Short mmCIF file of C-alpha atoms in Angstrom, two decimals:
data_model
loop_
_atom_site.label_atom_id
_atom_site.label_comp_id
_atom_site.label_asym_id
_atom_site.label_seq_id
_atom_site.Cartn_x
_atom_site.Cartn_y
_atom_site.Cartn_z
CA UNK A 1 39.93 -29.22 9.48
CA UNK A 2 37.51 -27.68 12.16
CA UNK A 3 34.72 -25.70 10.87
CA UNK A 4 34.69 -21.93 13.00
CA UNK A 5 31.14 -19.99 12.81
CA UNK A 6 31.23 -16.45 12.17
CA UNK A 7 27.94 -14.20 11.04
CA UNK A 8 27.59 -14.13 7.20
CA UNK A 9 28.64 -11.18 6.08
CA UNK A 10 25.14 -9.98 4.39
CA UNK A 11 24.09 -9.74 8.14
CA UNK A 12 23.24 -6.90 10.03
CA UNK A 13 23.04 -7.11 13.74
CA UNK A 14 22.29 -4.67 16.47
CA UNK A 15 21.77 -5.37 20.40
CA UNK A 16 18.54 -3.72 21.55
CA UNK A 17 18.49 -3.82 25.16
CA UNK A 18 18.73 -7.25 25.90
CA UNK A 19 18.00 -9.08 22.50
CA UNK A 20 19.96 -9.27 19.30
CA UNK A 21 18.28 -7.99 15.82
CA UNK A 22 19.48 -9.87 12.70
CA UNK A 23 18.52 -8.49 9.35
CA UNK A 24 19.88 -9.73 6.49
CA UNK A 25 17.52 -9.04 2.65
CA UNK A 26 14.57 -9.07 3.50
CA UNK A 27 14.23 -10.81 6.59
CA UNK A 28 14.70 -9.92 10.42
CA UNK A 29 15.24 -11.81 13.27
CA UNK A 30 15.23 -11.82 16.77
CA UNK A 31 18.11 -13.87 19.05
CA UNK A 32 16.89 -13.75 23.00
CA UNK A 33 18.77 -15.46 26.10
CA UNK A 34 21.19 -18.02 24.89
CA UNK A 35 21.06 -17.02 21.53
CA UNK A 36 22.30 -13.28 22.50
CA UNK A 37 25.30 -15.03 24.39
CA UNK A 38 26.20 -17.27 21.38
CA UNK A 39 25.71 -14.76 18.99
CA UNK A 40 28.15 -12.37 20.78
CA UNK A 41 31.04 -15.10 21.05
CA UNK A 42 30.62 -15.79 16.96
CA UNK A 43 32.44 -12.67 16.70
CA UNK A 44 35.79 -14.70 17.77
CA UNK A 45 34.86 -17.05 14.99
CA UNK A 46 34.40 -20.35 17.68
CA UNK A 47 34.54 -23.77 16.75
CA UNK A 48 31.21 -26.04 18.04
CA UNK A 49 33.80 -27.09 20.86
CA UNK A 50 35.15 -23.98 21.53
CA UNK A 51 31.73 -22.17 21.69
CA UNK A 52 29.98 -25.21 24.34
CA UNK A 53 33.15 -24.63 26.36
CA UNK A 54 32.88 -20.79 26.60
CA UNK A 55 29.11 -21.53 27.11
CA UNK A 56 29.41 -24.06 29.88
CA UNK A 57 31.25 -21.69 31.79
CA UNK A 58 29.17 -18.85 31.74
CA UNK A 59 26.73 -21.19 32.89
CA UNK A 60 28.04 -24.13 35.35
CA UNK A 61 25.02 -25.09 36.75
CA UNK A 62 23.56 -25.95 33.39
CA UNK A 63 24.48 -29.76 32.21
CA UNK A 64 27.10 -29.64 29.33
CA UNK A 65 25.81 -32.53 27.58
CA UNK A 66 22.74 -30.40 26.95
CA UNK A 67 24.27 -27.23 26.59
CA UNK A 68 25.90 -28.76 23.60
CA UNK A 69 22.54 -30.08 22.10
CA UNK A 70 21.19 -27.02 22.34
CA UNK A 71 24.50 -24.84 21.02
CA UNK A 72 24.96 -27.59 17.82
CA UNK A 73 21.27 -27.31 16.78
CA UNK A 74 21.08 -23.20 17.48
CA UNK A 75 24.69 -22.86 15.20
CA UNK A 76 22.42 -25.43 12.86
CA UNK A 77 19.65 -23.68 12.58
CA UNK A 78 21.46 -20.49 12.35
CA UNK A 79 23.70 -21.64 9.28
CA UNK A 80 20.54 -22.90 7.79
CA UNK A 81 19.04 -19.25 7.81
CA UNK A 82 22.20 -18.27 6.36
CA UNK A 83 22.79 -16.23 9.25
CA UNK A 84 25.97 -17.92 10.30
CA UNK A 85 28.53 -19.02 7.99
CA UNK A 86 31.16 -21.57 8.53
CA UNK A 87 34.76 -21.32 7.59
CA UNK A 88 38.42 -23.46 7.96
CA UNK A 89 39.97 -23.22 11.03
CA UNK A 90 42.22 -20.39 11.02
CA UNK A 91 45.54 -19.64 12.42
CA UNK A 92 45.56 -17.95 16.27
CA UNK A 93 47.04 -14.81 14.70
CA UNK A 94 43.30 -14.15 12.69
CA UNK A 95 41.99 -13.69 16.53
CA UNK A 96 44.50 -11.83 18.48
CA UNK A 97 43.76 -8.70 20.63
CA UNK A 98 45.45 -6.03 22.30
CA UNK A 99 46.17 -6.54 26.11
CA UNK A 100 45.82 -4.42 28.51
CA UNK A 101 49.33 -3.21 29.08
CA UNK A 102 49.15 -2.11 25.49
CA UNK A 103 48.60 1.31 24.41
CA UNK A 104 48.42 2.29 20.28
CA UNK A 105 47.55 5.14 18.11
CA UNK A 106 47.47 5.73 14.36
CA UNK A 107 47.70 9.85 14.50
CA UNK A 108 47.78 9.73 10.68
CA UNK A 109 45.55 7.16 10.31
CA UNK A 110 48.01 4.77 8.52
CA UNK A 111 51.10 5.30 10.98
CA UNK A 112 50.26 2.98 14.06
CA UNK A 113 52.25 4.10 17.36
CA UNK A 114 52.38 1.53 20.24
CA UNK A 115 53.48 1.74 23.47
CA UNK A 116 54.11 -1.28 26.35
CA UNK A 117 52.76 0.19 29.29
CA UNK A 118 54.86 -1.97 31.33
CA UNK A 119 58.26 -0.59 30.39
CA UNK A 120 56.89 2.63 28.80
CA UNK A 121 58.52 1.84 24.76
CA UNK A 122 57.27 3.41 21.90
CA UNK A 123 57.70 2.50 18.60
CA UNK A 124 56.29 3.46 15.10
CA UNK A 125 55.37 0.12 12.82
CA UNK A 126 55.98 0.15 9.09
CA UNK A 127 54.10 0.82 6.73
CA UNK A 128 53.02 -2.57 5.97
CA UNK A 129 52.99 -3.91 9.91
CA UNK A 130 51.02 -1.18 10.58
CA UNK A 131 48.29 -2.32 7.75
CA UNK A 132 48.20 -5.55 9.36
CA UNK A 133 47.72 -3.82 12.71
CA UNK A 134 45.11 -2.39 11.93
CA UNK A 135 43.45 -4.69 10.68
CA UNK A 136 43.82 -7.72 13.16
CA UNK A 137 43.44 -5.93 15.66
CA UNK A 138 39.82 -5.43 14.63
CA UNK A 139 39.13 -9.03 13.89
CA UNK A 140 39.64 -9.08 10.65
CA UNK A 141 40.59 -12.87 9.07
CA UNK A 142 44.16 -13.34 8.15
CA UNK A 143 42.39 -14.29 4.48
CA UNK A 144 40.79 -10.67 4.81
CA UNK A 145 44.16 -8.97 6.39
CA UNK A 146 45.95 -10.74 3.05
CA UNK A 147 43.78 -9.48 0.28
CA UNK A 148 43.41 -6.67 1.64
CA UNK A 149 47.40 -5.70 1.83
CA UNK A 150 47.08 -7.12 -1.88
CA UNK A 151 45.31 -4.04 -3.24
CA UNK A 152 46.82 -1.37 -0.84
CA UNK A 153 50.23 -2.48 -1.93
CA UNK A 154 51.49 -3.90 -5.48
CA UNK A 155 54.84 -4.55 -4.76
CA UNK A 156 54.24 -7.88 -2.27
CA UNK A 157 55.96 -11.02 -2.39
CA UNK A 158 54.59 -14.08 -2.94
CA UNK A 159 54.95 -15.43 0.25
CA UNK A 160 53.26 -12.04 1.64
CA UNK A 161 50.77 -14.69 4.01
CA UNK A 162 53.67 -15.90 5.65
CA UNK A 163 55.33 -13.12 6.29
CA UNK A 164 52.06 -11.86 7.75
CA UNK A 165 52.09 -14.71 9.85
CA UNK A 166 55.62 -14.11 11.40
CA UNK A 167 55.01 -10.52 11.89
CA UNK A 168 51.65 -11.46 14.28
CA UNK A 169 53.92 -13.96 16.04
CA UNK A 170 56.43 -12.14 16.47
CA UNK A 171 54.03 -9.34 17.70
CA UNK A 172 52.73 -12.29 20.24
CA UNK A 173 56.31 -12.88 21.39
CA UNK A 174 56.67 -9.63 22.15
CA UNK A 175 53.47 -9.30 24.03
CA UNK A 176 52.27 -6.22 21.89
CA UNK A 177 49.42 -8.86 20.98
CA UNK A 178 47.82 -11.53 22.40
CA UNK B 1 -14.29 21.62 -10.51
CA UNK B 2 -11.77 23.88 -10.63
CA UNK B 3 -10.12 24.76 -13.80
CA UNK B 4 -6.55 24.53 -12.38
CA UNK B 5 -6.29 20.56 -12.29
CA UNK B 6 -6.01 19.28 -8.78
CA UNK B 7 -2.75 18.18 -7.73
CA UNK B 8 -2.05 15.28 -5.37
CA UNK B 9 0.69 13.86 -3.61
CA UNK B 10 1.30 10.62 -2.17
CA UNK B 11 4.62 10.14 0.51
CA UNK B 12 6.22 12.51 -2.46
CA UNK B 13 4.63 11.25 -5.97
CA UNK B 14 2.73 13.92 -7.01
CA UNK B 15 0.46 13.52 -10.00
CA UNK B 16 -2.50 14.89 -11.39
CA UNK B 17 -5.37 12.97 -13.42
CA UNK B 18 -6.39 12.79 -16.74
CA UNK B 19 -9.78 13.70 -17.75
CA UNK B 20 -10.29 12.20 -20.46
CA UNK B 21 -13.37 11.21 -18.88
CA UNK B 22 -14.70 13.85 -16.52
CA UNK B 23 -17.12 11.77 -14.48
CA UNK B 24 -14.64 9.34 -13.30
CA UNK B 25 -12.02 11.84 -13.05
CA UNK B 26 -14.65 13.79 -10.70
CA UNK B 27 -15.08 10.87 -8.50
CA UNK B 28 -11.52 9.65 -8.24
CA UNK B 29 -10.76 13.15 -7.32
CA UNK B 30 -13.31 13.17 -4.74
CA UNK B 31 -11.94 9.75 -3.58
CA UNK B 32 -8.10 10.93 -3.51
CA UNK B 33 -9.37 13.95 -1.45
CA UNK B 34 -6.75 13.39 1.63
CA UNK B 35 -3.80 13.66 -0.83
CA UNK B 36 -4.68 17.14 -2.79
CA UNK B 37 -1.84 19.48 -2.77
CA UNK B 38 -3.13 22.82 -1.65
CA UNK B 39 -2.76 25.56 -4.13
CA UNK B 40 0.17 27.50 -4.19
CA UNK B 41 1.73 24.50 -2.27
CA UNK B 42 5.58 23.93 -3.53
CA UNK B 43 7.83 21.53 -4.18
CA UNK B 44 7.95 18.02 -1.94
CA UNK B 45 11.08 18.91 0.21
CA UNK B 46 10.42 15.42 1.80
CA UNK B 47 10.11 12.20 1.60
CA UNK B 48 10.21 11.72 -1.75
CA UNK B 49 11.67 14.93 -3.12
CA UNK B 50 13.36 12.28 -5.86
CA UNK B 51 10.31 11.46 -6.83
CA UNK B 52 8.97 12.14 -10.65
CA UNK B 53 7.19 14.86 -11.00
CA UNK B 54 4.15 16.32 -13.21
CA UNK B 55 2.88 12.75 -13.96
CA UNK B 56 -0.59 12.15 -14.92
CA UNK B 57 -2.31 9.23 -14.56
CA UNK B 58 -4.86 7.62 -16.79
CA UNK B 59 -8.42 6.44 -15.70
CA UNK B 60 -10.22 4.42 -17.73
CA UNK B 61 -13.34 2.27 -17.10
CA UNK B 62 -13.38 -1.10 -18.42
CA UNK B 63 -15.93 -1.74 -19.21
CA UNK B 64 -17.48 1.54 -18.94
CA UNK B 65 -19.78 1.41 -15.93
CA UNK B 66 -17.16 -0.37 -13.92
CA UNK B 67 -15.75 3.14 -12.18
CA UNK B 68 -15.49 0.85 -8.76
CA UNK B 69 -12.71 -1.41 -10.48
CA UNK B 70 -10.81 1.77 -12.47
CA UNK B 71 -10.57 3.41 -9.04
CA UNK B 72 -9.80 0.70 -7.07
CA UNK B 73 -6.86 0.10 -9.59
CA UNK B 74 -5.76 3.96 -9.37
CA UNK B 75 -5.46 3.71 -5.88
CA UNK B 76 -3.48 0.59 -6.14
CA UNK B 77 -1.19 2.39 -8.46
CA UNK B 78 -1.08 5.24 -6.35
CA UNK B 79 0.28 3.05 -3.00
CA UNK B 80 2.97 1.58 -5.45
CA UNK B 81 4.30 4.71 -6.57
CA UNK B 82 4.25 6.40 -2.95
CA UNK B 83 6.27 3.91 -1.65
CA UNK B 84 8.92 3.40 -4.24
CA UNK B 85 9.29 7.30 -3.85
CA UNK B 86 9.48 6.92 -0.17
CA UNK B 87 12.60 4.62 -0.72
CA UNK B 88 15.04 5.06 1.98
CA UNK B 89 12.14 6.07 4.72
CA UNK B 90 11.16 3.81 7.33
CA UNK B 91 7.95 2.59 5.93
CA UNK B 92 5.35 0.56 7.96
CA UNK B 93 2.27 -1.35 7.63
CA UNK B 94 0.22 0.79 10.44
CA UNK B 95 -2.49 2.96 10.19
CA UNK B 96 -2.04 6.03 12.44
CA UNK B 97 -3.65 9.24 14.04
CA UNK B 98 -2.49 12.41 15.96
CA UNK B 99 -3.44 14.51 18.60
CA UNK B 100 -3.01 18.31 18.23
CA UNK B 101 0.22 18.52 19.79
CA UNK B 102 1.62 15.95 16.78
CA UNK B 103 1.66 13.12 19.21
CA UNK B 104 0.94 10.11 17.04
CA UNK B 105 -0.24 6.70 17.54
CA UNK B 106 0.41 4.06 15.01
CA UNK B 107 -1.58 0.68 15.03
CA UNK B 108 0.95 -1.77 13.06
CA UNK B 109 -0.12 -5.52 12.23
CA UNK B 110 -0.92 -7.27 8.77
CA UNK B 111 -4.25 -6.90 7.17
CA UNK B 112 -7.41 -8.25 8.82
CA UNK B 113 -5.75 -7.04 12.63
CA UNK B 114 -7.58 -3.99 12.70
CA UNK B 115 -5.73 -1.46 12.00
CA UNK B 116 -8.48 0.77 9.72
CA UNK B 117 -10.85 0.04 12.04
CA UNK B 118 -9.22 1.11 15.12
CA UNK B 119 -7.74 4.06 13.27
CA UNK B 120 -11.03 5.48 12.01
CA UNK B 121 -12.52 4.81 15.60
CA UNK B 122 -9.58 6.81 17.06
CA UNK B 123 -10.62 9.87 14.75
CA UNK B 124 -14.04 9.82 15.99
CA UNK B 125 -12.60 10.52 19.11
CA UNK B 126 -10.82 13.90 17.78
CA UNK B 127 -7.59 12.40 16.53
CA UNK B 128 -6.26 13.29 12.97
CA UNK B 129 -6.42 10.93 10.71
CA UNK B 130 -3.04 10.68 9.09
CA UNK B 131 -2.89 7.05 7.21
CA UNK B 132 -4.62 3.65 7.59
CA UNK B 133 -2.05 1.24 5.75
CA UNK B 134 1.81 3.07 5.19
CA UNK B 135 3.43 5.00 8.24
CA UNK B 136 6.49 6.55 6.66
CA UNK B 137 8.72 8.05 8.83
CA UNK B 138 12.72 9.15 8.40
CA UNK B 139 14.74 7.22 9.74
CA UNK B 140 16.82 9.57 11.40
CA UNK B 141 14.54 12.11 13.05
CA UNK B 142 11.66 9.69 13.07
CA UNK B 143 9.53 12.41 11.53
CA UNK B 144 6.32 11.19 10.46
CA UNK B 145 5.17 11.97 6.89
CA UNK B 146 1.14 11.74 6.48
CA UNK B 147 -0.20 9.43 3.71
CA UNK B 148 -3.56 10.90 3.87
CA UNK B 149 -4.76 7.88 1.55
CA UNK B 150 -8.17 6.27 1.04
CA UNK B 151 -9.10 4.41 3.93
CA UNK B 152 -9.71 0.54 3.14
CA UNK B 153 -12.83 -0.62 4.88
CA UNK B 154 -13.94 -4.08 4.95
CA UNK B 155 -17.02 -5.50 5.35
CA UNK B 156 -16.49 -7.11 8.62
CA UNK B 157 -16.23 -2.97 10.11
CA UNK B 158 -19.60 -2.16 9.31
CA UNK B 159 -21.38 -2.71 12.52
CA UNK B 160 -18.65 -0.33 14.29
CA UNK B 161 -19.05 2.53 11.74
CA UNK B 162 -21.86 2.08 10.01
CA UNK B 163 -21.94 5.86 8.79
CA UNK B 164 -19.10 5.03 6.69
CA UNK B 165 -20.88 1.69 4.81
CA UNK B 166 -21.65 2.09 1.17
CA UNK B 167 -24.78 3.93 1.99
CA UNK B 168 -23.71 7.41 2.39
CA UNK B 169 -23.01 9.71 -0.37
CA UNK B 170 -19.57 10.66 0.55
CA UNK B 171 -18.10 7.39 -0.19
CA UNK B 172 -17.22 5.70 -2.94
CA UNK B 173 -19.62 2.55 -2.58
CA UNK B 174 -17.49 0.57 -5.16
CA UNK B 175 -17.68 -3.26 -6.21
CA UNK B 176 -14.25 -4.20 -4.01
CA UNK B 177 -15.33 -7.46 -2.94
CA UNK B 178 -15.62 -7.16 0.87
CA UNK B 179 -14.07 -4.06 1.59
CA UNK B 180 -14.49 -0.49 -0.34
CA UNK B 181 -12.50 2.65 -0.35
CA UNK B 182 -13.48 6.00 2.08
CA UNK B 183 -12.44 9.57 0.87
CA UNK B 184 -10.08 11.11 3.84
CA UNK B 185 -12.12 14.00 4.67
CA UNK B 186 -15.55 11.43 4.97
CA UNK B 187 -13.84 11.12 8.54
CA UNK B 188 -14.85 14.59 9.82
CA UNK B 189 -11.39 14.56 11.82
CA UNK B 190 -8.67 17.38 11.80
CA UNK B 191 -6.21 18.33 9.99
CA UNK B 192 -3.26 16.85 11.07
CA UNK B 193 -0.29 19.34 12.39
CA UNK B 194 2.18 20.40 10.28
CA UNK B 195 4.97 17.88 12.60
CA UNK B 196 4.35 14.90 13.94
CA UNK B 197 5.97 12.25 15.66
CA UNK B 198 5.29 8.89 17.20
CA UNK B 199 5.07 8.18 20.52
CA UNK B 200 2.86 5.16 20.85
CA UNK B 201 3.29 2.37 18.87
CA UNK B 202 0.16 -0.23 19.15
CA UNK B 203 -0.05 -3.86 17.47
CA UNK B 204 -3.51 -4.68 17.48
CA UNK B 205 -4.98 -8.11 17.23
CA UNK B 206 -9.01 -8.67 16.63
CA UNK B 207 -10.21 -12.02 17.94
CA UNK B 208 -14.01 -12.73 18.98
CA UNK B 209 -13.86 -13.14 23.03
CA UNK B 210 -10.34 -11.35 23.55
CA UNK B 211 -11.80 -8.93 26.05
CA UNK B 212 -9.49 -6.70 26.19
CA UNK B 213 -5.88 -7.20 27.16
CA UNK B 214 -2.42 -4.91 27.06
CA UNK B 215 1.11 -5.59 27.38
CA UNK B 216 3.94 -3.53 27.30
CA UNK B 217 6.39 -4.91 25.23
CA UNK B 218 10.11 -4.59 25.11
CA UNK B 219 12.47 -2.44 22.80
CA UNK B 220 13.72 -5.71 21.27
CA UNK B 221 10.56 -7.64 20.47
CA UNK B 222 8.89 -4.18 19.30
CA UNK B 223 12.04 -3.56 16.91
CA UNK B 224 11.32 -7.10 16.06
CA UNK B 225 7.52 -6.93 15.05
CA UNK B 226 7.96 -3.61 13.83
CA UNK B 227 10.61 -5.00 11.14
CA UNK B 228 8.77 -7.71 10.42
CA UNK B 229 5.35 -5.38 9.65
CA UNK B 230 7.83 -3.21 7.47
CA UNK B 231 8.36 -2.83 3.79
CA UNK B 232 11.70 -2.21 1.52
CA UNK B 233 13.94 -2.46 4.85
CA UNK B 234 16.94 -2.84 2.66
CA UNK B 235 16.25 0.31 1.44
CA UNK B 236 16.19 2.39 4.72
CA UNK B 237 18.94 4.83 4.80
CA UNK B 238 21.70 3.82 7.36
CA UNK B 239 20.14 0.56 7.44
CA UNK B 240 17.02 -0.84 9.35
CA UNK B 241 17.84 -1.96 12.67
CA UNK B 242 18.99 1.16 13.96
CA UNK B 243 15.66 2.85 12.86
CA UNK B 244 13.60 0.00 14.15
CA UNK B 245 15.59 0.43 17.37
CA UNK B 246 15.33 4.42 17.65
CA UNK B 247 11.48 4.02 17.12
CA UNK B 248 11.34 0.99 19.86
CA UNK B 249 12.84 2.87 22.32
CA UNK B 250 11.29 6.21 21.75
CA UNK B 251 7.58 5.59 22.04
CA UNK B 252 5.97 2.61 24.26
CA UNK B 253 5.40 -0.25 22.69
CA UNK B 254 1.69 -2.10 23.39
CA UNK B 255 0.16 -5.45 22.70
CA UNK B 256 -3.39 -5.14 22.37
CA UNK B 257 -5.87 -7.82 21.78
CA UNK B 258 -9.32 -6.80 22.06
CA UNK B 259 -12.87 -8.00 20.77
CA UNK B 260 -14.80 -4.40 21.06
CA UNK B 261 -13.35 -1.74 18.52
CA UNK B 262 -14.93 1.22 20.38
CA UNK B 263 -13.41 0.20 23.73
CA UNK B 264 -10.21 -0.85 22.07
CA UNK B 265 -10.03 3.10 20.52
CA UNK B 266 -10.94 4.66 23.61
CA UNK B 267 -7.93 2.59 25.77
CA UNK B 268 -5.56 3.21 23.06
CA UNK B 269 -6.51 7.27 22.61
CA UNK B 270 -6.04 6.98 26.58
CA UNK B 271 -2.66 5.42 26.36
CA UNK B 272 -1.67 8.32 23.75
CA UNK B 273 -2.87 10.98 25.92
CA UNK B 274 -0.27 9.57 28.64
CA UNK B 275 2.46 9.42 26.05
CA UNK B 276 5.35 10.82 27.37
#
């Protein structure tokens, strides 16, 4: 299975102009250049590949061979720190976003409301959809989104991942999410 | 001395002293000058309005002619408790002075970078002397609280302010190894306004042929050095970085290396003056 790196969670981080702070007890650090650019991309939880690919083509003119020495011993030297932590890969559904074409609400804060753009439906999610909602669509992991559901509601089936699963794809198919 | 018994207060601990032997007591009162709470003075509203109150500290000399070591303890004691009731204040390792209009300067770095020296240069020039080790300021406003402590001298400052050596009578000439402790008001410099905030932040560096050199540094790298010159950041309410950030991007942010403490003060009281 293919590691992904994603900040540790006892990190703080905060872009100040064009540097990245880190804190996490009691230490701070500073991320400049490259760093700042990796750093920002952790958030979509890359693998090594996927992060010297999104790398190489922010920069084209830079040699990929050592673009990727330099990405593997930065994520390295970041994990050491215990600034980055590494997980399983995780299904595409843990990373999805809302397109453009996609409008949503949550008026009562637990009610999500989305509308396609494109052919100007509305519709009101469940309960439960609307808890997973929510919470992919601010990059939470599936893991997370699971658990999560587990102590909202105590009435879940076993198979609750899976069903979680079918209710991202199916939000996918429908082009709600991608 | 008075028969009310002087109060003090450090960043919020206030405390008086026992005197359970008066000639100590006398001199670590004299020493602990810059923190009296005037009479009739209230409450702490801030920082450290959590802080315990009415506690009185012990002095005692051991052995008995060793006053230099009790007071150099008390004033450890005294830093410790000022700080923990500080907690959730931005608190720096920076000396710092103000101008009349509450314009401050803080010189941050770790010990030995100059930051006592520099800051009791600065209030020969008219500045008011408002700490020369702990800036605490909220993390919100930015509001700068004065820890009006005893400034730490070492040995190394004499030939820069030699009115302040061991010598003169105001000071406490105490045993502290290379360095010894200076009562606030031995300074001569004003009262600091009742508000004050920063708006230049200077890290200092002392080194023997440095001339002396500036650099304006960015908001990222001065968040950077001024979290890593900071103390308890896991404390700081709505966490560090976005204090460290406000404070970066609100006052300029200087490099200085010099090799001539008087010059150094007299660029750096400049570079205030021009604060926006």
């Amino acid at each position: 299975m293919t590691a992904r790196f994603r900040p540790a969670e006892a990190v703080q981080s905060l872009e100040v102009d064009a540097d990245v702070l880190l804190y996490r007890p009691d230490e701070i650090h500073r991320l400049t250049g490259s760093g700042v650019a990796i750093w920002r991309l952790l958030d979509r939880a890359p693998t090594r590949e996927e992060l010297v690919r999104a790398l190489t083509e922010q920069h084209p003119d830079t040699a990929s061979d050592a673009l990727a020495t330099e990405v593997h011993a930065f994520l390295d030297d970041l994990v050491g720190r215990e600034l980055v932590a590494t997980g399983p890969d995780e299904p595409p559904a843990a990373r999805v976003s809302v397109p453009d074409h996609v409008a949503w609400t949550a008026p009562d804060g637990a009610t999500v409301v989305v509308a396609d753009l494109r052919t100007g439906e509305r519709r009101s999610l469940s309960p439960t959809a609307s808890s997973v909602w929510l919470a992919v669509v601010t990059g939470e992991p599936m893991d997370r989104v699971v658990a999560r559901m587990r102590e909202d509601y105590t009435d879940l089936p076993e198979d609750v991942e899976a069903q979680v699963g079918s209710l991202v794809a199916h939000l996918l198919d429908e082009g709600l999410l991608a | 001395m008075s028969a009310t018994p002087a109060r003090f207060d450090a960043l919020g601990f206030r405390f008086e002293l026992r005197r359970d032997e008066p000639a100590l007591a006398d001199e670590a009162e004299r020493l602990l000058a810059g923190l009296l709470v005037p009479d009739g003075s209230g409450e702490p509203d801030e920082p450290g309005d959590r802080a315990a109150e009415g506690r009185q500290l012990t002095l005692t000399a051991d052995p008995p002619e060793r006053h230099d070591a009790a007071l150099a303890a008390l004033v450890g004691t005294i830093n410790m408790a000022a700080i923990a009731a500080a907690a959730g204040r931005l608190l720096l390792h920076a000396g710092a002075v103000a101008d009349s209009r509450g314009r401050a300067a803080l010189l941050c770095g770790p010990s030995g970078s100059g930051k006592s020296t520099l800051t009791t240069l600065l209030t020969r020039r008219g500045l008011s002397y408002l700490t020369d080790e702990t800036v605490c300021l909220d993390p919100g406003s930015l509001r700068l609280t004065p820890y009006r402590k005893p400034l730490s001298i070492k040995a190394g400052s004499a030939a820069v302010l030699p009115e302040l050596t061991p010598a003169d009578d105001l000071l406490h000439a105490g045993d502290f190894g290379e360095m010894w402790l200076v009562p606030a008001p031995a300074l001569s410099a004003p009262e600091p306004p009742a508000v004050v905030f920063p708006d230049l932040v200077v890290f200092p560096t002392y080194a023997a042929g440095a001339g002396l050199t500036e650099e304006d540094l960015s908001a990222g790298e001065a968040a950077y050095l001024l979290g890593t010159n900071a103390s308890h950041l896991g404390a700081v309410s709505g966490g560090p970085l976005p204090a460290l950030a406000r404070l970066a991007r609100r006052a300029r942010c200087v490099r200085l290396r010099f090799d001539d403490g008087p010059r150094a003060a007299a660029r750096v009281a400049a570079m205030l003056e021009s604060a926006a």
